[in-house]
Coordinates of C-alpha atoms in Angstrom, one line a residue:
Chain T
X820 CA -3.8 -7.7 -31.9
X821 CA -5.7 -5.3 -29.2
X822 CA -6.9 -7.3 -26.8
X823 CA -10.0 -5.3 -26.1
X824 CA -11.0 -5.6 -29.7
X825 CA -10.4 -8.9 -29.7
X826 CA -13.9 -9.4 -27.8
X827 CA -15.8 -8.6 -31.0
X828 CA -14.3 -11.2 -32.5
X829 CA -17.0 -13.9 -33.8
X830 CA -19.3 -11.1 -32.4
X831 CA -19.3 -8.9 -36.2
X832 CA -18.7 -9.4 -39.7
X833 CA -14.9 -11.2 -39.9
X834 CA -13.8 -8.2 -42.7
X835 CA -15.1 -5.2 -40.3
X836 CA -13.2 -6.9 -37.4
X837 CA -10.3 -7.1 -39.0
X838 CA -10.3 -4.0 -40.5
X839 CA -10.9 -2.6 -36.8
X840 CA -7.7 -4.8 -35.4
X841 CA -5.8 -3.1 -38.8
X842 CA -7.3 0.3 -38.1
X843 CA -6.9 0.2 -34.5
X844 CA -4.9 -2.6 -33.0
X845 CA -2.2 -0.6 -32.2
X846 CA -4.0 1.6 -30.3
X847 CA -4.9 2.0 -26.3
X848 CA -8.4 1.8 -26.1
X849 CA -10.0 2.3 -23.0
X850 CA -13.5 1.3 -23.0
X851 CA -15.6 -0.3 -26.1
X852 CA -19.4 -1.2 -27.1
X853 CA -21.1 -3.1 -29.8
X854 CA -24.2 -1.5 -30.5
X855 CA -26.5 -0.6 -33.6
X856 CA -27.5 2.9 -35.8
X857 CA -30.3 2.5 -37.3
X858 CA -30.0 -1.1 -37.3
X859 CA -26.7 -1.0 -38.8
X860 CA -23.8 -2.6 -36.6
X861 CA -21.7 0.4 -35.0
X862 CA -18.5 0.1 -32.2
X863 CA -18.3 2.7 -29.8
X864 CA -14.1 2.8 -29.1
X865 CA -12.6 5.0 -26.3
X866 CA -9.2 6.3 -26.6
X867 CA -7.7 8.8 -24.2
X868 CA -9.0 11.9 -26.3
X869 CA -10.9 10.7 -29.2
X870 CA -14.5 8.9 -29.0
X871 CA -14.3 7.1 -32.3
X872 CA -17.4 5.5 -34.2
X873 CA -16.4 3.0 -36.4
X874 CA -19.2 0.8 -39.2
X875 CA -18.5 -1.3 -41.9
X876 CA -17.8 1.2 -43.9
X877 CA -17.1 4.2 -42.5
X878 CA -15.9 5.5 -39.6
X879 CA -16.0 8.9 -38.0
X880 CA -13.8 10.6 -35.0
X881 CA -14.5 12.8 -32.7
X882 CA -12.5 15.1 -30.7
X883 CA -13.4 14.6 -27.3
X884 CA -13.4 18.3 -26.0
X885 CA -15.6 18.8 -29.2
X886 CA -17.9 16.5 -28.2
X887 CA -21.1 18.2 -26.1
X888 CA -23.5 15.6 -23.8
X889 CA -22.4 12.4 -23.6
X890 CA -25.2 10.6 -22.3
X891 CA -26.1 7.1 -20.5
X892 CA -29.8 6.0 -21.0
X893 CA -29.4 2.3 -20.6
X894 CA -27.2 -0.4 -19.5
X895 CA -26.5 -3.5 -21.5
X896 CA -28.2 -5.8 -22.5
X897 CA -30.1 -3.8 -25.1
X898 CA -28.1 -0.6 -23.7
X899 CA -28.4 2.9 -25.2
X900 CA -25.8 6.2 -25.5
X901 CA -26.4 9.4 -27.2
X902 CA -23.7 12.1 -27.5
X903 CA -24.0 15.1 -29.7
X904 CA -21.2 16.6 -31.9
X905 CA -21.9 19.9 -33.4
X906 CA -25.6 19.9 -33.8
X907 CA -25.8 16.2 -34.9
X908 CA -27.3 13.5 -32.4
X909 CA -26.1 10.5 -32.5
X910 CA -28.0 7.7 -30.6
X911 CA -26.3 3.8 -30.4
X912 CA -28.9 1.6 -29.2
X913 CA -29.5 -2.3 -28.7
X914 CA -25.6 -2.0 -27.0
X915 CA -24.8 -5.6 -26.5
X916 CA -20.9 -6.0 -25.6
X917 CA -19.1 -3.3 -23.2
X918 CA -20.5 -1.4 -20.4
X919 CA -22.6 1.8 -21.3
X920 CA -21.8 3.8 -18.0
X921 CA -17.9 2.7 -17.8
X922 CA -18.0 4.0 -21.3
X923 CA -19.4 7.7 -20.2
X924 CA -17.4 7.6 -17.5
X925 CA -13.7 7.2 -19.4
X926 CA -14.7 9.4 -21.4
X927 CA -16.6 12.4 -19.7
X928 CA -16.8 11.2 -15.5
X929 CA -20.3 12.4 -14.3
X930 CA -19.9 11.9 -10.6
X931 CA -22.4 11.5 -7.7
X932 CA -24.3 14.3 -6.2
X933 CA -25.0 13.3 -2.7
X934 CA -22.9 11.9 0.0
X935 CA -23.6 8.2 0.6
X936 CA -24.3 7.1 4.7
X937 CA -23.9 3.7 6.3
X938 CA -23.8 2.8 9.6
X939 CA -23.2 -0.9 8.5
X940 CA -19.4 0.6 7.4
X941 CA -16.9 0.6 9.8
X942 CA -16.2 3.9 10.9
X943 CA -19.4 5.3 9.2
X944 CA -20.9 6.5 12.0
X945 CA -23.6 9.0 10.4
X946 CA -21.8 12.6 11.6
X947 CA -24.7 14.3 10.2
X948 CA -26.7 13.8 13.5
X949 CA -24.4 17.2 14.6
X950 CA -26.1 20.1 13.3
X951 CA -23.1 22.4 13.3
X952 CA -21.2 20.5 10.9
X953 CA -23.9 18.9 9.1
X954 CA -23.8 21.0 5.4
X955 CA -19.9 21.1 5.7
X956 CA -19.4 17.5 6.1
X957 CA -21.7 16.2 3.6
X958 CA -20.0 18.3 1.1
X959 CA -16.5 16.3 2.2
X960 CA -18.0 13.1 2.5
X961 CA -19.3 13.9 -0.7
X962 CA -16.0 14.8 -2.3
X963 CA -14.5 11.7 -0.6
X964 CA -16.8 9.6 -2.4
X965 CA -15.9 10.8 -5.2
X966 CA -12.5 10.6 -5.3
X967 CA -11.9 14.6 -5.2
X968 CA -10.2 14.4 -1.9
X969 CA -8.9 11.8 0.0
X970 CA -9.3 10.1 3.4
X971 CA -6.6 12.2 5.4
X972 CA -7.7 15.1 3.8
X973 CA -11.2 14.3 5.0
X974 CA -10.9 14.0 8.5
X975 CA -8.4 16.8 8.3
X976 CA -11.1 18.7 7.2
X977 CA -13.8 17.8 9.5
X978 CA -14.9 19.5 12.5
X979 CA -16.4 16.6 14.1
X980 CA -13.5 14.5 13.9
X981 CA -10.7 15.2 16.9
X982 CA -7.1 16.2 15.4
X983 CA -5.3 14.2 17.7
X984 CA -3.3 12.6 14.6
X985 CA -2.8 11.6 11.2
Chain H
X282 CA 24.7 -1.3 22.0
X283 CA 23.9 1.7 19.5
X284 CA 25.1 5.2 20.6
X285 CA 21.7 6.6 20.7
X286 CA 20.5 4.1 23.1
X287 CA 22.9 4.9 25.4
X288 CA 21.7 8.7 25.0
X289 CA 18.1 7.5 25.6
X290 CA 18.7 5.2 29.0
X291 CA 20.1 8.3 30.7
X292 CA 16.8 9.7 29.6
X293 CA 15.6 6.6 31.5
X294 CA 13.7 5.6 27.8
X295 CA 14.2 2.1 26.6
X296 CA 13.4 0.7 22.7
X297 CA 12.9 -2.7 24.8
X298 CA 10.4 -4.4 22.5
X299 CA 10.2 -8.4 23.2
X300 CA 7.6 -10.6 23.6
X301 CA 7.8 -14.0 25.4
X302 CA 6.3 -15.7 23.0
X303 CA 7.5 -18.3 20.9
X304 CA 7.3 -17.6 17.0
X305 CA 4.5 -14.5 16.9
X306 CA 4.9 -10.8 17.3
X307 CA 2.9 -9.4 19.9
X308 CA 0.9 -6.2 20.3
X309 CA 2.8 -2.6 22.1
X310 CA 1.5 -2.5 25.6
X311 CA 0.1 -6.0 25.7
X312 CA 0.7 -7.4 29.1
X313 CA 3.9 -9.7 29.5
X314 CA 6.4 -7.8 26.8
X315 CA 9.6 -7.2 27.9
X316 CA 10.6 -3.2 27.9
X317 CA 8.8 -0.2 27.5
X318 CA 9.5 0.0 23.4
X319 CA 7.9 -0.7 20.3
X320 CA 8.7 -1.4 16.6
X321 CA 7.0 -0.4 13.6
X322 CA 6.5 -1.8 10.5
X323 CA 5.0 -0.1 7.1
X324 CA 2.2 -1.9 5.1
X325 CA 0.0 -0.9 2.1
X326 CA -2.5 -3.2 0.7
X327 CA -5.1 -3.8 -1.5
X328 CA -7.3 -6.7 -1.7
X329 CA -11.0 -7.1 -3.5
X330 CA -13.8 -9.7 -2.9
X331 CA -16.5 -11.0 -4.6
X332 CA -19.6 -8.9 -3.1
X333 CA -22.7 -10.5 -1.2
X334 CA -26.0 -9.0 -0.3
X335 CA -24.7 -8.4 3.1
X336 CA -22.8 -4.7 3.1
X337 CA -21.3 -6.0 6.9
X338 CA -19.9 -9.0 5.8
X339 CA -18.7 -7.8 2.6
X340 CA -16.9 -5.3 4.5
X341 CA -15.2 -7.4 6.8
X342 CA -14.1 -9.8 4.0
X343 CA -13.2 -7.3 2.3
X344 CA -10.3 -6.0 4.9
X345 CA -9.8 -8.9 6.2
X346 CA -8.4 -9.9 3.0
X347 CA -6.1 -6.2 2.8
X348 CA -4.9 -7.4 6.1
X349 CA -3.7 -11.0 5.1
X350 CA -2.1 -9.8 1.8
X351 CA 1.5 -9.5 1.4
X352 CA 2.6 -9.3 4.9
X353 CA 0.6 -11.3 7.1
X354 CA -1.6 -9.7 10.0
X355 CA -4.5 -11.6 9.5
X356 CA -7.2 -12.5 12.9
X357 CA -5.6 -9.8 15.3
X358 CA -8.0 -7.1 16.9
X359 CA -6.7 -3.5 15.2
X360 CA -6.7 -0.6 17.1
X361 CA -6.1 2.9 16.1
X362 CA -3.0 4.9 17.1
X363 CA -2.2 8.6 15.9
X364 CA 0.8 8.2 13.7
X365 CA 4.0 9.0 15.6
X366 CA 6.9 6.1 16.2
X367 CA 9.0 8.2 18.9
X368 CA 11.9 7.9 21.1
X369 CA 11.0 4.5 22.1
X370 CA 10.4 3.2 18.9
X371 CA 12.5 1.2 16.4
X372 CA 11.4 1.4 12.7
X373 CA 11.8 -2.1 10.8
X374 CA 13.7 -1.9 7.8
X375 CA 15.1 0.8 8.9
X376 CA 16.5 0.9 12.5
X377 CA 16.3 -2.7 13.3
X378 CA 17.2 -5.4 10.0
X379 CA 18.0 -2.7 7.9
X380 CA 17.7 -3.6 4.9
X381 CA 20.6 -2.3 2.4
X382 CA 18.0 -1.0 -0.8
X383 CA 17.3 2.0 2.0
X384 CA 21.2 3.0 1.9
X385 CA 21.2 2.7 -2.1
X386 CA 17.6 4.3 -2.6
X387 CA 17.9 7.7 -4.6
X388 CA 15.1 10.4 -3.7
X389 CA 12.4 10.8 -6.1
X390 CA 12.3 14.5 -5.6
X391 CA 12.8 16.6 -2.5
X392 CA 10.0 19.1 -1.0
X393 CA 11.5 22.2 1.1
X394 CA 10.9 22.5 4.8
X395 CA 10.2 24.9 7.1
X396 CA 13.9 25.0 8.1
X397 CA 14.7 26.1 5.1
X398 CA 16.4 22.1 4.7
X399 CA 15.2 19.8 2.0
X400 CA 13.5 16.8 2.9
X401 CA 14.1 13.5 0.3
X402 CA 11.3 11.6 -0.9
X403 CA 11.6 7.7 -1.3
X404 CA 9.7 5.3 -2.5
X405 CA 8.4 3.1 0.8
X406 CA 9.1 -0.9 -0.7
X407 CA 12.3 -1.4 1.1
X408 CA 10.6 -0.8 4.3
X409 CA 7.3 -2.9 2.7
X410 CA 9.8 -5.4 1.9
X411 CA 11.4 -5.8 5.2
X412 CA 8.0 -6.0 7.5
X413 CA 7.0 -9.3 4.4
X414 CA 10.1 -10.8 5.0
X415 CA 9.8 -10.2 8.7
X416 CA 5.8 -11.3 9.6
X417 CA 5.9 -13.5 6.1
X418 CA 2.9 -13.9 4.4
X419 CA -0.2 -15.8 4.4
X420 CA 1.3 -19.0 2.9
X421 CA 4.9 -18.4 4.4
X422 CA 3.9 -17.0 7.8
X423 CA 7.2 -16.2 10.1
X424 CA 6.9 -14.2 12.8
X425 CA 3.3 -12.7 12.3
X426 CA 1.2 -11.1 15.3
X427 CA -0.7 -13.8 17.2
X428 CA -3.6 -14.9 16.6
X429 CA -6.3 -13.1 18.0
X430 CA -3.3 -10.2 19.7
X431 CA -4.2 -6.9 20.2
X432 CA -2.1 -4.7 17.7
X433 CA -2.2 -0.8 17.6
X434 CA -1.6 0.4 14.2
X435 CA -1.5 3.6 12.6
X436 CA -4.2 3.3 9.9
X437 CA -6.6 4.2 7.5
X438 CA -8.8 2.7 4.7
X439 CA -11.8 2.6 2.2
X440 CA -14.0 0.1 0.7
X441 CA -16.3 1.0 -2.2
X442 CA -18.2 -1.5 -4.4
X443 CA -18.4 -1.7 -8.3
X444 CA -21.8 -2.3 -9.4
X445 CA -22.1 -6.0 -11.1
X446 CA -25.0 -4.1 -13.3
X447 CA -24.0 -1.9 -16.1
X448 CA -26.0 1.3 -14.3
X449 CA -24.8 4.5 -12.9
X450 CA -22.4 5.0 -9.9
X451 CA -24.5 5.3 -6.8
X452 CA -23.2 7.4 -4.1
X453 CA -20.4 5.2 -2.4
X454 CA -19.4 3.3 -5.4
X455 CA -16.3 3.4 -7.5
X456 CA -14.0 1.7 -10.2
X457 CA -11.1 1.2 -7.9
X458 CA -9.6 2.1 -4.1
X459 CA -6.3 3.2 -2.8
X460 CA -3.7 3.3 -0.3
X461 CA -0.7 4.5 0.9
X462 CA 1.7 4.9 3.7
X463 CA 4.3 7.4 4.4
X464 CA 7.2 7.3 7.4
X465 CA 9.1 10.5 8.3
X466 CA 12.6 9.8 9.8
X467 CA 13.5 12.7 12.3
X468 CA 16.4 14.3 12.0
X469 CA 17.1 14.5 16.2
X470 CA 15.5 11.4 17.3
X471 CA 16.7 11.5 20.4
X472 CA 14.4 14.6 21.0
X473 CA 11.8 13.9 18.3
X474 CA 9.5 11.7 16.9
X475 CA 9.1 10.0 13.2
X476 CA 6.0 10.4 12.3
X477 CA 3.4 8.4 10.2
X478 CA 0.8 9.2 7.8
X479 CA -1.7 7.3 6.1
X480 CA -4.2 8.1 3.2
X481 CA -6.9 6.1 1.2
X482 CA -9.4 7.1 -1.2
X483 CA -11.7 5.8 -4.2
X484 CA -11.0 6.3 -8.0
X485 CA -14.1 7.0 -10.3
X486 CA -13.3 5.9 -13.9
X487 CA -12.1 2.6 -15.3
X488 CA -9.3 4.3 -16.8
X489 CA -6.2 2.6 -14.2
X490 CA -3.6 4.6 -16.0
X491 CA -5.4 7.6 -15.0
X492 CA -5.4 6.1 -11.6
X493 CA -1.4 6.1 -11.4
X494 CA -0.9 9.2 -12.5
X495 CA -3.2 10.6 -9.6
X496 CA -1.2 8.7 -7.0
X497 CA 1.9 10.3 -8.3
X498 CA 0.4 13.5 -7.8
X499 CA -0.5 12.5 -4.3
X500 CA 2.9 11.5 -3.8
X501 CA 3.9 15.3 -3.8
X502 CA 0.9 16.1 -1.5
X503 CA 1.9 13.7 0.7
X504 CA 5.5 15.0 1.1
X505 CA 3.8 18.6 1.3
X506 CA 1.7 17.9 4.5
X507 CA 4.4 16.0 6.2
X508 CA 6.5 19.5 6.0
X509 CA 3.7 21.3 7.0
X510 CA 3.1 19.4 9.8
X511 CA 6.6 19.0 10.7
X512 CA 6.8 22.9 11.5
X513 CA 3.7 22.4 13.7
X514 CA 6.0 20.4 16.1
X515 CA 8.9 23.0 15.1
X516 CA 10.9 19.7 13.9
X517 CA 12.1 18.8 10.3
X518 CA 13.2 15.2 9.2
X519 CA 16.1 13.4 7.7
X520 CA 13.6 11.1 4.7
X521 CA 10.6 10.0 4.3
X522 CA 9.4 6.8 2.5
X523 CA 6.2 6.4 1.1
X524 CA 4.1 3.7 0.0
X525 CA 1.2 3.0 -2.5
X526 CA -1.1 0.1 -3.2
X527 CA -4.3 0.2 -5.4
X528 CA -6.7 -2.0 -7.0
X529 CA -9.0 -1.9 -9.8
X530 CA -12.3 -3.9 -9.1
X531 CA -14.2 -6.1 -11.2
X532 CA -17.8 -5.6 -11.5
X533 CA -19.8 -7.1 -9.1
X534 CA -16.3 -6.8 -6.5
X535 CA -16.0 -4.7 -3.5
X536 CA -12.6 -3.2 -3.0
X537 CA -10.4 -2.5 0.1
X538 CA -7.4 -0.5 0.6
X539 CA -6.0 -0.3 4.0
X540 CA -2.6 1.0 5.2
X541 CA -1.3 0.1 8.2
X542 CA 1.6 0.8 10.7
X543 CA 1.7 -2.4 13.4
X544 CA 3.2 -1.4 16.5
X545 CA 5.0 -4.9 17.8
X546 CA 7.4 -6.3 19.5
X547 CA 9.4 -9.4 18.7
X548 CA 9.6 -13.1 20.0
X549 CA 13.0 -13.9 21.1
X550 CA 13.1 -16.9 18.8
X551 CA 13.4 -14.4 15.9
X552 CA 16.4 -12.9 17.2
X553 CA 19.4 -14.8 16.1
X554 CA 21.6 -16.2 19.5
X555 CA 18.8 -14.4 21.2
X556 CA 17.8 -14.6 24.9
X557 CA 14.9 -13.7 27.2
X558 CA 16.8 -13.0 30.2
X559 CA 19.1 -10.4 27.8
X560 CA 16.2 -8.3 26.1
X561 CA 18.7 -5.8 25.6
X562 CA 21.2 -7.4 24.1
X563 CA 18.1 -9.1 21.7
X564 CA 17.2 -5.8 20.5
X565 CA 21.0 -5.0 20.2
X566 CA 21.6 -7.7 17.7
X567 CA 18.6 -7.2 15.7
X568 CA 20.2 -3.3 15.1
X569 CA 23.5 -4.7 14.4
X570 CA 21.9 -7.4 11.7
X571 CA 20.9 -5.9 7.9
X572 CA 17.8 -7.9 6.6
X573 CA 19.9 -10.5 4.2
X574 CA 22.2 -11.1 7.4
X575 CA 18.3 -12.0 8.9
X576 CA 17.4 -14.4 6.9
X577 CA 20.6 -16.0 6.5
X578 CA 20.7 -16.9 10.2
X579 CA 17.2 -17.8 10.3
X580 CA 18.1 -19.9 7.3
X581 CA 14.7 -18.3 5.3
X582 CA 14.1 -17.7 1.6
X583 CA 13.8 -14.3 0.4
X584 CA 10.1 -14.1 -0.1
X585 CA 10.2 -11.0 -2.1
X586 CA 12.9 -12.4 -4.1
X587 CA 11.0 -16.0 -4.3
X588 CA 8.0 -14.6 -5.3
X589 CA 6.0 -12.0 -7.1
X590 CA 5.0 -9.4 -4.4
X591 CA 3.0 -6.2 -5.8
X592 CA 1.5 -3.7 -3.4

């Protein structure tokens, strides 16, 4: 039994669910939604490479480097994803079980533009009151916050930080 | 005493590291230690709270809960040093209670130096190991910093919150925070110093397995900037050991991963047969002692045997 599938349970039709644990149960699945097409009961299942959309009776997979715009409209309850494959849209809505934007984020990360600033942090001191630096270092806080470079690598990087260690 | 020591006194350097007080670890360079010396410990944590509406708080909780993880260094005032455990230094787990998984630890892989010598990578948990069975933890404390000490650490860390809505990442937010600690051991370190480093970042999918995989890779990044800057100071070392803790939050949790080197020195009480009026001959029998030998004498469990420690 796959744990993460296990949530639907009592949550669909006890045939499809089983045939999802049959299907499925064996599988790593990383992320998961219960939504509807058309008002028609669809899951949303996120394997390492494959975005698979599964109904009662019929279930389609998609590569996921053939899969263009995967998109987050709205959280649940009554969440919403579209993603397009070839030149078909495909829009879940009324997403009741899962998390739309973990969902995106397994599958295709979208990541944060800006650079967040808080004085309230410790350490957060807001460096872009230097001029000189001011472009540079919101690009690395930026990349920091993201996860793209690390901590050391950030104050390695940054001119308004003294290099007297680690 | 060991042969280095004697090296170092004609140098007029002592590893002297003892505080007078009963049961705690003190802070390097608080007033009232015995020598000139210091030891250092190795600790990599990860902790997460439930957040509040208040980002200060929720910060503080936050570490405060890294710092009282695993091995205990809970209400001490942390400040910053820049990463080098010298001459004067001990290294626990390693030069003082050493404990024997270091001497039957095989390398993970080795990264080239600018001596043309290779320089072994371990994995850091004997040295984690030792400073938990040394301070104790939270529920077991031994011989933890006192309360309210001053303790200069080498350190770093992150905090990052995971949204309790199902929205978008704002900028600052993530799925998960990490860690890690790395020692050098110099090759000469009569001459030389070991040398820290410490890194932390944030991890922006759910996906923990992707997570791992990263930190291996940092692993290797890691060893390459402690070569690089070991030809800066035109000095290669004998191992390093390196460290990792993570943590995946919840939604609605705000994460913290903080790595920290304590520089300490060491109650007499925790030195088996030890004295105040022989400092040097306390520090003596804490190099001649292995970590089992430790505990033995101070008749304590094994708390990493006894119970489930995870960094």
């Amino acid at each position: 039994m796959n744990v993460k599938i296990a949530v639907l349970e009592n949550q669909i039709n006890a045939d499809f669910y089983q045939t999802l644990q049959l299907n499925y149960g064996m599988r790593k699945i990383n992320s998961l939604l219960l939504g509807k097409i058309k008002q028609k009961e669809v899951v949303l299942l996120a394997t390492k490479n494959l975005l698979i959309l599964a109904q009662k009776d019929n279930t389609k997979t998609f590569p996921l480097n053939q899969v263009r715009k995967l998109t987050f409209i709205k959280g649940t309850p009554n969440g919403e994803i579209q993603f397009k494959f070839g030149n078909h849209v495909y829009k879940v809505n009324q997403i009741r079980i899962g998390r739309v934007f973990d969902f995106v984020q397994t599958l295709k990360p979208t990541l944060p533009l800006e650079a967040n600033y808080t004085n309230t942090n410790r350490g957060e001191n807001n460096y872009l009151s230097n001029p000189d630096h001011a472009v540079e270092i919101d690009r690395l806080r930026t990349a920091l916050q993201n996860g793209k470079i690390s901590r050391y690598e950030y104050d390695d990087f940054n001119g308004s930080i003294s290099k007297a260690g680690k | 005493m060991a042969k280095i020591d004697e090296i170092l006194n004609q140098e007029g350097i002592d590893r002297i590291a003892i505080s007078p007080y009963k049961q705690y670890s003190r802070g390097y360079m608080e007033p009232g230690n015995l020598g000139t010396g210091y030891v250092t410990g190795l600790k990599v944590d990860a902790g997460t709270r439930v957040k509040t509406d208040d980002e200060v708080l929720d910060g503080i909780v936050s570490y405060d809960r890294a710092e009282c993880k695993n091995a205990y260094m809970g209400q001490i005032n942390m400040t910053t040093a820049s990463s080098f455990t010298g001459v004067q230094g001990h290294i626990l787990g390693y030069d003082l209670l050493r404990n024997p998984a270091v001497d039957n630890a095989k390398p993970l892989f080795e990264e080239d130096q600018w001596d043309g010598s290779k320089l072994p990578i371990y994995d850091g948990k004997p040295l984690q190991d030792t400073l938990v069975e040394y301070f104790g933890t939270s529920d077991n404390r031994r011989h933890y910093p006192a309360p309210g000490s001053f303790i200069v650490c080498a350190n770093k860390g992150v905090t990052s919150y995971r949204p309790k809505e199902d929205r978008p990442l704002r900028t600052g937010e993530s799925y998960g925070v990490w860690s890690a600690i790395a020692i050098s051991i110099a090759k000469d370190p009569v001459h030389n110093s070991s040398m820290f480093i410490e890194d932390a970042g944030t991890w922006n999918t759910p996906n923990e397995d992707d997570l791992n995989e990263f930190l291996d890779r940092r692993r290797r990044a890691i060893a390459l900037s402690i070569a690089q800057c070991g030809q800066d100071a035109n000095t290669s070392f004998a191992s390093s050991w390196i460290g990792f803790a993570h943590v995946m939050m919840k939604p609605g949790e705000i994460g913290n991963a903080i790595t920290v080197g304590p520089y300490f020195s060491i109650p007499v009480d925790a030195v088996p047969g030890g004295s105040i009026l022989t400092p040097d001959v306390d520090m003596n029998i804490m190099e001649q002692l292995t970590l089992p030998k430790w505990l033995e004498k101070m008749k304590y469990q094994s708390i990493v045997k006894d119970q489930h420690i995870e960094y």
